[in-house]
CSV table of C-alpha atoms and ligand atoms in Angstrom, one decimal:
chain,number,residue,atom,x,y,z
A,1,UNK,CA,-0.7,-23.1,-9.6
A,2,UNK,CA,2.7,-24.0,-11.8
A,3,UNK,CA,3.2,-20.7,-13.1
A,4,UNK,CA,6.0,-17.8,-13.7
A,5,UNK,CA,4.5,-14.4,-13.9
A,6,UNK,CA,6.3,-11.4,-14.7
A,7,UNK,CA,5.0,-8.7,-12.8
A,8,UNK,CA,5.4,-4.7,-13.8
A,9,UNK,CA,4.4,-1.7,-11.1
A,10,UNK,CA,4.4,1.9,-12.1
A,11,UNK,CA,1.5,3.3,-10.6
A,12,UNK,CA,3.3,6.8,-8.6
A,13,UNK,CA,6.9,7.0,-8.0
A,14,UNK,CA,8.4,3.1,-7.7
A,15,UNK,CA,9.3,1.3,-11.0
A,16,UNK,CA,9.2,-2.1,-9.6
A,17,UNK,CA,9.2,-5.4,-11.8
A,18,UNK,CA,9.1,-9.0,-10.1
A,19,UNK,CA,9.2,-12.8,-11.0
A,20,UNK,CA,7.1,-14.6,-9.0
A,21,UNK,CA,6.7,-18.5,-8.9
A,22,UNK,CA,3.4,-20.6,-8.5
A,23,UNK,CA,1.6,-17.1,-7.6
A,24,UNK,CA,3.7,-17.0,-3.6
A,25,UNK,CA,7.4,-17.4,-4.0
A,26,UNK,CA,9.4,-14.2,-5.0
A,27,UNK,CA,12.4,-15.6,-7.5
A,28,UNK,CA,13.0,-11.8,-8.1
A,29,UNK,CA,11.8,-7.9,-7.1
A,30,UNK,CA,13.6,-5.2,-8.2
A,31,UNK,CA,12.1,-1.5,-7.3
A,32,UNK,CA,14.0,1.9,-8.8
A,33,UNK,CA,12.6,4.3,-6.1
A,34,UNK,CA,12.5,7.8,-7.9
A,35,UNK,CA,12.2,9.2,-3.9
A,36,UNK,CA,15.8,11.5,-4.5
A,37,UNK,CA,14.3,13.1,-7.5
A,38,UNK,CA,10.8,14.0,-6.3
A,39,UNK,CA,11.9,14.8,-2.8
A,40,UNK,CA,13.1,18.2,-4.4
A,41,UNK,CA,9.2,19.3,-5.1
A,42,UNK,CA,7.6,17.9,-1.9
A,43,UNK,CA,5.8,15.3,-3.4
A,44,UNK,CA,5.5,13.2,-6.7
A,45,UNK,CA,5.3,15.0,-9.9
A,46,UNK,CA,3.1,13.1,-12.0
A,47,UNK,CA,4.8,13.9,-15.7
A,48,UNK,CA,8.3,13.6,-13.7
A,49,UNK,CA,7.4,9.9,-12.8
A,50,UNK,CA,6.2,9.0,-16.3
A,51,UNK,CA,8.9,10.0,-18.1
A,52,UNK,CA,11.1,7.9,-15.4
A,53,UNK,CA,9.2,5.0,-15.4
A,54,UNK,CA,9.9,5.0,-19.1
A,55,UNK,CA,13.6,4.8,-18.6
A,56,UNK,CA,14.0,2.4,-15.5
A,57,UNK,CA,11.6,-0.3,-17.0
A,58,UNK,CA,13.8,-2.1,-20.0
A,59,UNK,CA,16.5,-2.7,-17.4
A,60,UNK,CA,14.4,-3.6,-14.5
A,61,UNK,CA,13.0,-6.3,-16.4
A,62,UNK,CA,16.0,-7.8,-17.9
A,63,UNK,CA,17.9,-7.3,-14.1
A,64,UNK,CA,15.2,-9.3,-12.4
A,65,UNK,CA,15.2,-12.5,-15.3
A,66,UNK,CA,19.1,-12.4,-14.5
A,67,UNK,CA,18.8,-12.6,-11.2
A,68,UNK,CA,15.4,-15.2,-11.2
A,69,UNK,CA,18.1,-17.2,-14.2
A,70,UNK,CA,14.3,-17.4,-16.4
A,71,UNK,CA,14.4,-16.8,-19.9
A,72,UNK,CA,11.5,-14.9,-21.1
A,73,UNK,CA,10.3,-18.5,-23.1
A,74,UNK,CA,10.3,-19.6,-19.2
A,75,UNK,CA,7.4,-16.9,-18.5
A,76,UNK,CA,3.8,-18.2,-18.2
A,77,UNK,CA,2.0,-14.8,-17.9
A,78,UNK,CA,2.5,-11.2,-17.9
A,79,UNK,CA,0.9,-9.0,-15.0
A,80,UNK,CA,0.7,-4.9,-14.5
A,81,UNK,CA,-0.9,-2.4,-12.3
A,82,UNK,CA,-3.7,-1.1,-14.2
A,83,UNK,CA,-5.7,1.0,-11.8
A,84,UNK,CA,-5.5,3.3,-9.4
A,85,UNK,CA,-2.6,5.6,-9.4
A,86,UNK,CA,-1.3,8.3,-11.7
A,87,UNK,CA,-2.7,8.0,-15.7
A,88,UNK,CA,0.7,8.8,-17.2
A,89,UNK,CA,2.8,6.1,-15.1
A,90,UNK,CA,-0.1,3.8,-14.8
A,91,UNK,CA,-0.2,4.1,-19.0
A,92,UNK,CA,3.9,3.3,-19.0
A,93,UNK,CA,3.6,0.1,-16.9
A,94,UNK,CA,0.4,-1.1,-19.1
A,95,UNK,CA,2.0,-0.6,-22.3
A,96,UNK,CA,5.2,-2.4,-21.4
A,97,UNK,CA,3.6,-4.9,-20.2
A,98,UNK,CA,0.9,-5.3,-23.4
A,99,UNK,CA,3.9,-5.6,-25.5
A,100,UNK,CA,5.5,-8.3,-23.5
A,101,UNK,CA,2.3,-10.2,-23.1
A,102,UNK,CA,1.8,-9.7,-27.5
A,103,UNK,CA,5.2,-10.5,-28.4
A,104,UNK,CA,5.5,-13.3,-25.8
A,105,UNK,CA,1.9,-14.9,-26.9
A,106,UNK,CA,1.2,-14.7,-23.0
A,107,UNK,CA,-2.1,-14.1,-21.2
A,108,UNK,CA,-1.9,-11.0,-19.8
A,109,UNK,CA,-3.3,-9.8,-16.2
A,110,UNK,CA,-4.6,-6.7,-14.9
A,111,UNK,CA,-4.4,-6.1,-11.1
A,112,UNK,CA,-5.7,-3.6,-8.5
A,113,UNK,CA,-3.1,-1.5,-7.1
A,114,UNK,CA,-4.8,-1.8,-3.4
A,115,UNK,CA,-5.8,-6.0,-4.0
A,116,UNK,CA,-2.3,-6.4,-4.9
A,117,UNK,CA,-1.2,-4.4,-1.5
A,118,UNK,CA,-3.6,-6.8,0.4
A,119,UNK,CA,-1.9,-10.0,-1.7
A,120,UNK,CA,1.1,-9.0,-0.7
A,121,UNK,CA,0.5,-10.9,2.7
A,122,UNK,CA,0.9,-14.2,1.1
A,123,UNK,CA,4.1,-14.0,-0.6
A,124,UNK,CA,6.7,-15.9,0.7
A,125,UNK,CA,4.4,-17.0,3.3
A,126,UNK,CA,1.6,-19.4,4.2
A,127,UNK,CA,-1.7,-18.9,2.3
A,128,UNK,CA,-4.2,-16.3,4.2
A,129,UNK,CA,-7.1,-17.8,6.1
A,130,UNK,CA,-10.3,-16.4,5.0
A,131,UNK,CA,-13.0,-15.1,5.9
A,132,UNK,CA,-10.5,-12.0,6.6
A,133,UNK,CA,-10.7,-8.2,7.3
A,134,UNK,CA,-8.4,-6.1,4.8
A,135,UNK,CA,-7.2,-3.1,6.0
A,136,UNK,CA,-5.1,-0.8,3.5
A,137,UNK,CA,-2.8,2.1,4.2
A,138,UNK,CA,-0.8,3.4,2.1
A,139,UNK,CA,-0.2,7.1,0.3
A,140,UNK,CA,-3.3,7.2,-1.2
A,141,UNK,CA,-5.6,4.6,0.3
A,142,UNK,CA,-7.0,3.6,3.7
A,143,UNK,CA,-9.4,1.4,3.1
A,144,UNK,CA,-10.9,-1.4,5.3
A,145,UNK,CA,-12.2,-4.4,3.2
A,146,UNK,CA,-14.3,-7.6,4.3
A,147,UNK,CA,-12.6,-10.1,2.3
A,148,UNK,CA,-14.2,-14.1,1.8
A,149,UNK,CA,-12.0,-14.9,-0.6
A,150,UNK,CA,-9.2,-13.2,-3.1
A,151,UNK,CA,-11.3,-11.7,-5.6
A,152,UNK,CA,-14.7,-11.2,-3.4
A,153,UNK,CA,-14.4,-8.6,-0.9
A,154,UNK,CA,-16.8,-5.9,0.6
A,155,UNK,CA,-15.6,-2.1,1.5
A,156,UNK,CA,-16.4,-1.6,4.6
A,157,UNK,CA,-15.1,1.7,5.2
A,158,UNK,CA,-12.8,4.5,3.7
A,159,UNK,CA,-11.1,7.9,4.5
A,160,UNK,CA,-13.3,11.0,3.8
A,161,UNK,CA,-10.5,13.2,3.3
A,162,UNK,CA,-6.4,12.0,3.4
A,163,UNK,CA,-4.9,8.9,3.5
A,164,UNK,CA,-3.1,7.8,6.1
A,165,UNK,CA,-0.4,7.9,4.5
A,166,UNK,CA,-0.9,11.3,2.9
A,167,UNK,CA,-1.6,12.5,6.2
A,168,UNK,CA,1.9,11.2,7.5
A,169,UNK,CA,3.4,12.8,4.4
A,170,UNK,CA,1.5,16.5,5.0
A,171,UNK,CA,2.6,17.0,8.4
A,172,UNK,CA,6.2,16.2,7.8
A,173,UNK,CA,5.7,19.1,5.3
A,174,UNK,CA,4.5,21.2,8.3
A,175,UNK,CA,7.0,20.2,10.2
A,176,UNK,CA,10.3,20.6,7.0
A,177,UNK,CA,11.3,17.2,7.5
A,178,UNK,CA,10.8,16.0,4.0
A,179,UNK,CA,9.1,13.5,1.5
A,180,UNK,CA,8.4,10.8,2.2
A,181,UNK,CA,7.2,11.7,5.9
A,182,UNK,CA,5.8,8.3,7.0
A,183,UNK,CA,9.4,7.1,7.6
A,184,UNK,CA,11.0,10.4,9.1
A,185,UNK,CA,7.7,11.0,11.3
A,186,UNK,CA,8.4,7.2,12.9
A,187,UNK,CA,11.5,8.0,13.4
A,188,UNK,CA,11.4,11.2,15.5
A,189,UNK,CA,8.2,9.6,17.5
A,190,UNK,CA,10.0,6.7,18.6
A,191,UNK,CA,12.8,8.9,20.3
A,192,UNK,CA,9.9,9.5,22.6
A,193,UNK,CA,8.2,7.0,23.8
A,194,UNK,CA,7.3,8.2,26.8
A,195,UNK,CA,4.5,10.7,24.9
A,196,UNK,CA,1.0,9.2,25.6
A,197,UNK,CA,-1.2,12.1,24.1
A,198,UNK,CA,-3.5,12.3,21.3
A,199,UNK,CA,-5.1,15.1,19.4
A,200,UNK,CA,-8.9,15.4,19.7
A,201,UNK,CA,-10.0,12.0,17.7
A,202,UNK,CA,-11.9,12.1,14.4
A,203,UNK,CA,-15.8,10.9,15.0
A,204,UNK,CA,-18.5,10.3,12.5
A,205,UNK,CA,-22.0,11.0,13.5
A,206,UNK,CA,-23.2,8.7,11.2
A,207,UNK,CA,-21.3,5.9,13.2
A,208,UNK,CA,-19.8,4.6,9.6
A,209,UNK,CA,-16.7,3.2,9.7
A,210,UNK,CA,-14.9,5.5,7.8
A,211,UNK,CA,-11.8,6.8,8.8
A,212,UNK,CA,-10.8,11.1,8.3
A,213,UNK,CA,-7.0,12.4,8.8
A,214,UNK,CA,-7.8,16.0,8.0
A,215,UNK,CA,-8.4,17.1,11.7
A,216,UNK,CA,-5.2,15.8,13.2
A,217,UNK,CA,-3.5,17.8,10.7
A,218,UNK,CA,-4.7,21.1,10.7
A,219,UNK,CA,-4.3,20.6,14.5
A,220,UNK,CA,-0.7,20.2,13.7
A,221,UNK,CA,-1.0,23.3,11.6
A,222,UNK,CA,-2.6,25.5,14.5
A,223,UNK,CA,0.1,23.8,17.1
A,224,UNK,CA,3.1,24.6,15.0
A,225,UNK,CA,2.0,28.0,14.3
A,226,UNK,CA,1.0,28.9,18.2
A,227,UNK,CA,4.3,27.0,19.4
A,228,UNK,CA,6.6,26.3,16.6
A,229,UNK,CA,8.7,23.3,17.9
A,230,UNK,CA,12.1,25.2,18.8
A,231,UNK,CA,14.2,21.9,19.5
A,232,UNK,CA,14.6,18.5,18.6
A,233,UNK,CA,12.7,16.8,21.6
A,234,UNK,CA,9.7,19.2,20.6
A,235,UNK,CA,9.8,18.0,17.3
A,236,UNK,CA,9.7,14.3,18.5
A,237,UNK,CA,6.7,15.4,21.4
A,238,UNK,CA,5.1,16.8,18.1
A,239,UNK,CA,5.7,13.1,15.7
A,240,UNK,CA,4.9,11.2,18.7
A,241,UNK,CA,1.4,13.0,19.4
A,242,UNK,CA,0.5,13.3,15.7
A,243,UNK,CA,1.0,9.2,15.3
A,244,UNK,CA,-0.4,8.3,18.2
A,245,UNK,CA,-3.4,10.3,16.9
A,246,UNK,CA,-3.3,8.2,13.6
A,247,UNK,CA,-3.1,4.9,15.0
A,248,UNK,CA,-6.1,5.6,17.2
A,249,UNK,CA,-8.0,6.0,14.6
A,250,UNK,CA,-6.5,3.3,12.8
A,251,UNK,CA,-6.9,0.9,15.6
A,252,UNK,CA,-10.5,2.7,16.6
A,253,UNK,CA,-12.1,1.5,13.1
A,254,UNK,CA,-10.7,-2.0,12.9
A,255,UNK,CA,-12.1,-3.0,16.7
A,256,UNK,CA,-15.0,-2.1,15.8
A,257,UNK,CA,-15.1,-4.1,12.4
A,258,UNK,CA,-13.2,-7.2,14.5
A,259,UNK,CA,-16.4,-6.7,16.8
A,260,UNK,CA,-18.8,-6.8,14.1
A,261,UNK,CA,-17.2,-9.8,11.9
A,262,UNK,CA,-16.1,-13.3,12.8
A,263,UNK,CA,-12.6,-13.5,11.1
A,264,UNK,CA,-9.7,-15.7,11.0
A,265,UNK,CA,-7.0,-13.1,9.5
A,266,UNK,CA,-6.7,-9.2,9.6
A,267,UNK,CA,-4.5,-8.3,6.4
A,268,UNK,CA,-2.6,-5.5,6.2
A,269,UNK,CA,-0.7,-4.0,3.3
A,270,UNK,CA,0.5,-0.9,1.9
A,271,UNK,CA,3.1,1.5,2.9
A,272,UNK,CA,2.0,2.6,6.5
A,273,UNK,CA,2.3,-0.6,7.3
A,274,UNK,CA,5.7,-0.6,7.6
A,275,UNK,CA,5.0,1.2,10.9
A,276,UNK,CA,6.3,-0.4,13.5
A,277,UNK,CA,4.1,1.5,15.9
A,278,UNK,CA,1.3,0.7,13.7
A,279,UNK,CA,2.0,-3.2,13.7
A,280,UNK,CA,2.1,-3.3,17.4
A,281,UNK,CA,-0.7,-1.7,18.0
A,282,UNK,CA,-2.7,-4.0,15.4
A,283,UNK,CA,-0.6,-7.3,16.9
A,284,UNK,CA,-2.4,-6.5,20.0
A,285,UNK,CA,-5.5,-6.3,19.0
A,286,UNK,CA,-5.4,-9.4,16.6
A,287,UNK,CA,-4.1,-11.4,19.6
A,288,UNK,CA,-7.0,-10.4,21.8
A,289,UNK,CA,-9.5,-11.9,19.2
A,290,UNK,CA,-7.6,-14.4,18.8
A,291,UNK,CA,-6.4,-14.1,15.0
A,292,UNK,CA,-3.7,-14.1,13.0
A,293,UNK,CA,-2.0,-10.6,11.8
A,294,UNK,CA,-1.2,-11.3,8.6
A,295,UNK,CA,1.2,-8.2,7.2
A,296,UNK,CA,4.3,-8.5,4.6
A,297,UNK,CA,7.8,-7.7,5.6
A,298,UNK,CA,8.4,-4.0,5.0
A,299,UNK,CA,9.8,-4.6,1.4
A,300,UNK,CA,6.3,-5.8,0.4
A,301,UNK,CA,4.4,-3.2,2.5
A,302,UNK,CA,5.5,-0.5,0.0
A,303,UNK,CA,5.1,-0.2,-3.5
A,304,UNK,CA,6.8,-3.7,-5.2
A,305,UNK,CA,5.9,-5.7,-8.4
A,306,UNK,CA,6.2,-9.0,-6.6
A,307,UNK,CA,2.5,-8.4,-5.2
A,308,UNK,CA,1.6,-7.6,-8.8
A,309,UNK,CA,3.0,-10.9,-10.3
A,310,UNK,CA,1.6,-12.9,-7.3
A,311,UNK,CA,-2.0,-11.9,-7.6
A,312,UNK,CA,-1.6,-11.7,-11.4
A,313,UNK,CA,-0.5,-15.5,-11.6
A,314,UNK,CA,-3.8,-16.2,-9.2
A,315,UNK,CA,-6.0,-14.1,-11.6
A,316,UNK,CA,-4.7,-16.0,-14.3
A,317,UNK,CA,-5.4,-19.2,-12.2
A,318,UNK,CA,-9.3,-18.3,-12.1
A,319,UNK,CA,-9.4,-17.7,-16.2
A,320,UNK,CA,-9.1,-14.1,-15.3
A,321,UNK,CA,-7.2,-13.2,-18.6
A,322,UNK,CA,-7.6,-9.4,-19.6
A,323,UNK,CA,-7.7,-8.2,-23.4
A,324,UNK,CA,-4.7,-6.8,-25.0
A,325,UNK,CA,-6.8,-3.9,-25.8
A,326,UNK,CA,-6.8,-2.9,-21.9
A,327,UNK,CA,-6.1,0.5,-20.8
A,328,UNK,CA,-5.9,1.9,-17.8
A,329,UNK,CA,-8.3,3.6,-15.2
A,330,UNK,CA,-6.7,6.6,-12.9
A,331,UNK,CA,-9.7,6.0,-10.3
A,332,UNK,CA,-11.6,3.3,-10.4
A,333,UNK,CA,-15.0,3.1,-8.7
A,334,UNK,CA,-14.5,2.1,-4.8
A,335,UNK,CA,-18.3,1.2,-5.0
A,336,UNK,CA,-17.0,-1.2,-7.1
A,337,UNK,CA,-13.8,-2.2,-5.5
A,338,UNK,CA,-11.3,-4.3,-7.7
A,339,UNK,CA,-13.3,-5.2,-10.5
A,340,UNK,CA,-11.2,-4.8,-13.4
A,341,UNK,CA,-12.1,-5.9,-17.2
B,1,KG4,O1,2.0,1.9,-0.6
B,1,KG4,P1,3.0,3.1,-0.8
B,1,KG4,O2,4.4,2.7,-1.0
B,1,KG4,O3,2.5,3.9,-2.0
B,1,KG4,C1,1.2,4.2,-2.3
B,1,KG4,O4,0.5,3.3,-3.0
B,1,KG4,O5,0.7,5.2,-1.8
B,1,KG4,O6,2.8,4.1,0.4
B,1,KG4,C2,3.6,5.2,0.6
B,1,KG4,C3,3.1,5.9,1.8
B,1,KG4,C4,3.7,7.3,2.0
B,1,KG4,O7,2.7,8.2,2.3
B,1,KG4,C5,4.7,7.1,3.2
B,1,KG4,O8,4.9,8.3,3.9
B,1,KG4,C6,4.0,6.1,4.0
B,1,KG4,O9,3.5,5.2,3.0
B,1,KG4,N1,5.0,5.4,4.8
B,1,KG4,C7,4.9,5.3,6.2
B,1,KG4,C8,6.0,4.6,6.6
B,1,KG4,N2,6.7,4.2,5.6
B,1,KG4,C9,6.1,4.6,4.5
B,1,KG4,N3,4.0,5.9,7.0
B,1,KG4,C10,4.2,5.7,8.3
B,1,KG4,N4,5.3,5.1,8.8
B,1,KG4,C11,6.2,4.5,8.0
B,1,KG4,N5,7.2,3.8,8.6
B,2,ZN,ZN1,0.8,1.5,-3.0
């Protein structure tokens, strides 16, 4: 796969554009994080991040053909995020990236957001083996996908309320530590590492393999309020019992599926997986079926364009060339999962 793709991410709050060689090896990823200026509300405000995304894009791109030394004549396709995330920033990245791709005369590629998080594992790194189980958390996903191949997957199971992530992100809220909580959450648990408990785990009666995040926050909610965490260590008894909670459940589903399916790889991407905790836990379990754990470095865990351009340039490899009339979808179907036009 000789190729140089130019890849453009602007689905939520990261404006990220990458070069990325023969579809695996990052020449260049640049990511403006707008974290400072929607810390302020909480959470991302979707007009904010737009407008943003708007700015930060011209000079992203030209920083990361400096720093790659390609000349836009060098390019041999252009690739964006065109679904899921917020319509406004989605809208940004696809227009940029249309007009490149027009004036350029390049074949242009639209990508998942949540294949690209799962791609993410290949770059700078060996190929993936498949068959493969896909597991996805991030701020707005938690999905768990049986994959055969890039491009042919099966959902196997979803949340039913919040993301992981989401989940991480809510109860820092509750607890006034700030935005984004996955990080700050960690942090405080792994000051106690001595904290075993769990809340009361999430169970399906249908047996699906869904996952749910609701419950283990609103038993935050009702701990904080019948004994507010007076002091540091009971803020990190609180993190530590709150993520031990999620990774049960995280680790609860994907056992089962390893039981179910013969795999060679569990792939895991998005930004949860720069959990430390989380990538223990999942190391463990990998090794005792015998598999490889196949999860990015933490710079490719969270939102980056280098995923983007890398399973762009291997779209464009199949003939998977999208029409300069493409627009983009805020929530795609997950019946459906990554079959974009
Ligand atoms: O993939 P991502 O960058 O954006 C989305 O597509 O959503 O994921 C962001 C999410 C946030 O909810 C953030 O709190 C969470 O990933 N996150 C973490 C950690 N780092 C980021 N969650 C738990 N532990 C972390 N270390
Ligand atoms: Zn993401």
């Amino acid at each position: 796969m000789a190729s140089l793709v130019l890849g453009i991410e602007s689905s939520c709050d990261e404006t990220s554009v990458a070069v990325v060689k023969d579809g695996h090896k990052v020449l260049a990823n640049e990511t403006a994080s707008q974290m400072d200026l929607h810390s302020q509300y909480g959470g991302v405000v979707p007009e904010v991040a737009s407008r943003q995304h708007l700015e930060s894009l011209p000079f992203l791109v030209q920083e990361v053909l400096k720093q790659s030394q390609v000349a836009f004549d060098d390019l041999t396709g252009i690739a964006v995020t065109s679904a899921p995330g917020l319509i406004g920033a989605l809208l940004v990245g696809v227009s940029a990236a249309k007009g490149l791709a027009f004036s350029l005369r390049l074949p242009l590629a639209t990508v998942h957001h949540i294949e690209a998080h799962l791609y993410a594992a290949q770059l700078d790194a060996d190929p993936v083996l498949f068959p493969a189980l896909g597991l996805v958390v991030s701020g707005g996903h938690t999905e768990l996908y049986h994959m055969d191949d890039w491009g042919q997957y099966q959902l196997l199971g979803s949340t039913r309320d919040d993301a992981a992530g989401e989940a991480f992100d809510k109860v820092a809220k509750l607890m006034g530590l700030g935005y984004p909580g996955g990080p700050l959450i960690e942090k405080l648990a792994k000051s106690a590492p001595e904290v075993t408990e769990k809340f009361s785990p999430a169970r399906m009666k249908d047996k699906s393999q869904d996952f749910s995040f609701s419950g283990v926050k609103t038993a935050v909610s009702l701990e904080i309020k019948k004994n507010p965490p007076g002091d540091e260590k009971a803020q990190q008894h609180l993190a530590a019992k709150f993520q031990n909670t999620v990774l049960e459940e995280i680790i609860h589903r994907v056992r089962a599926a390893l039981g179910i399916y013969k795999v060679k790889s569990l792939v895991i991407g998005g930004g949860v997986a720069c959990n430390m905790a989380l990538r223990s836990v999942l190391k463990k379990e990998t090794d005792s079926f015998g598999i490889d754990l196949r999860v990015p470095p933490p710079k490719y865990c969270s939102d980056n364009a280098a995923m983007v351009a890398g399973l762009g340039a291997y779209q464009l490899s199949q003939g998977k060339i999208a029409s300069l009339s493409a627009t983009a979808t805020a929530y795609p179907s997950s019946s459906s999962p990554f079959l974009l036009s």
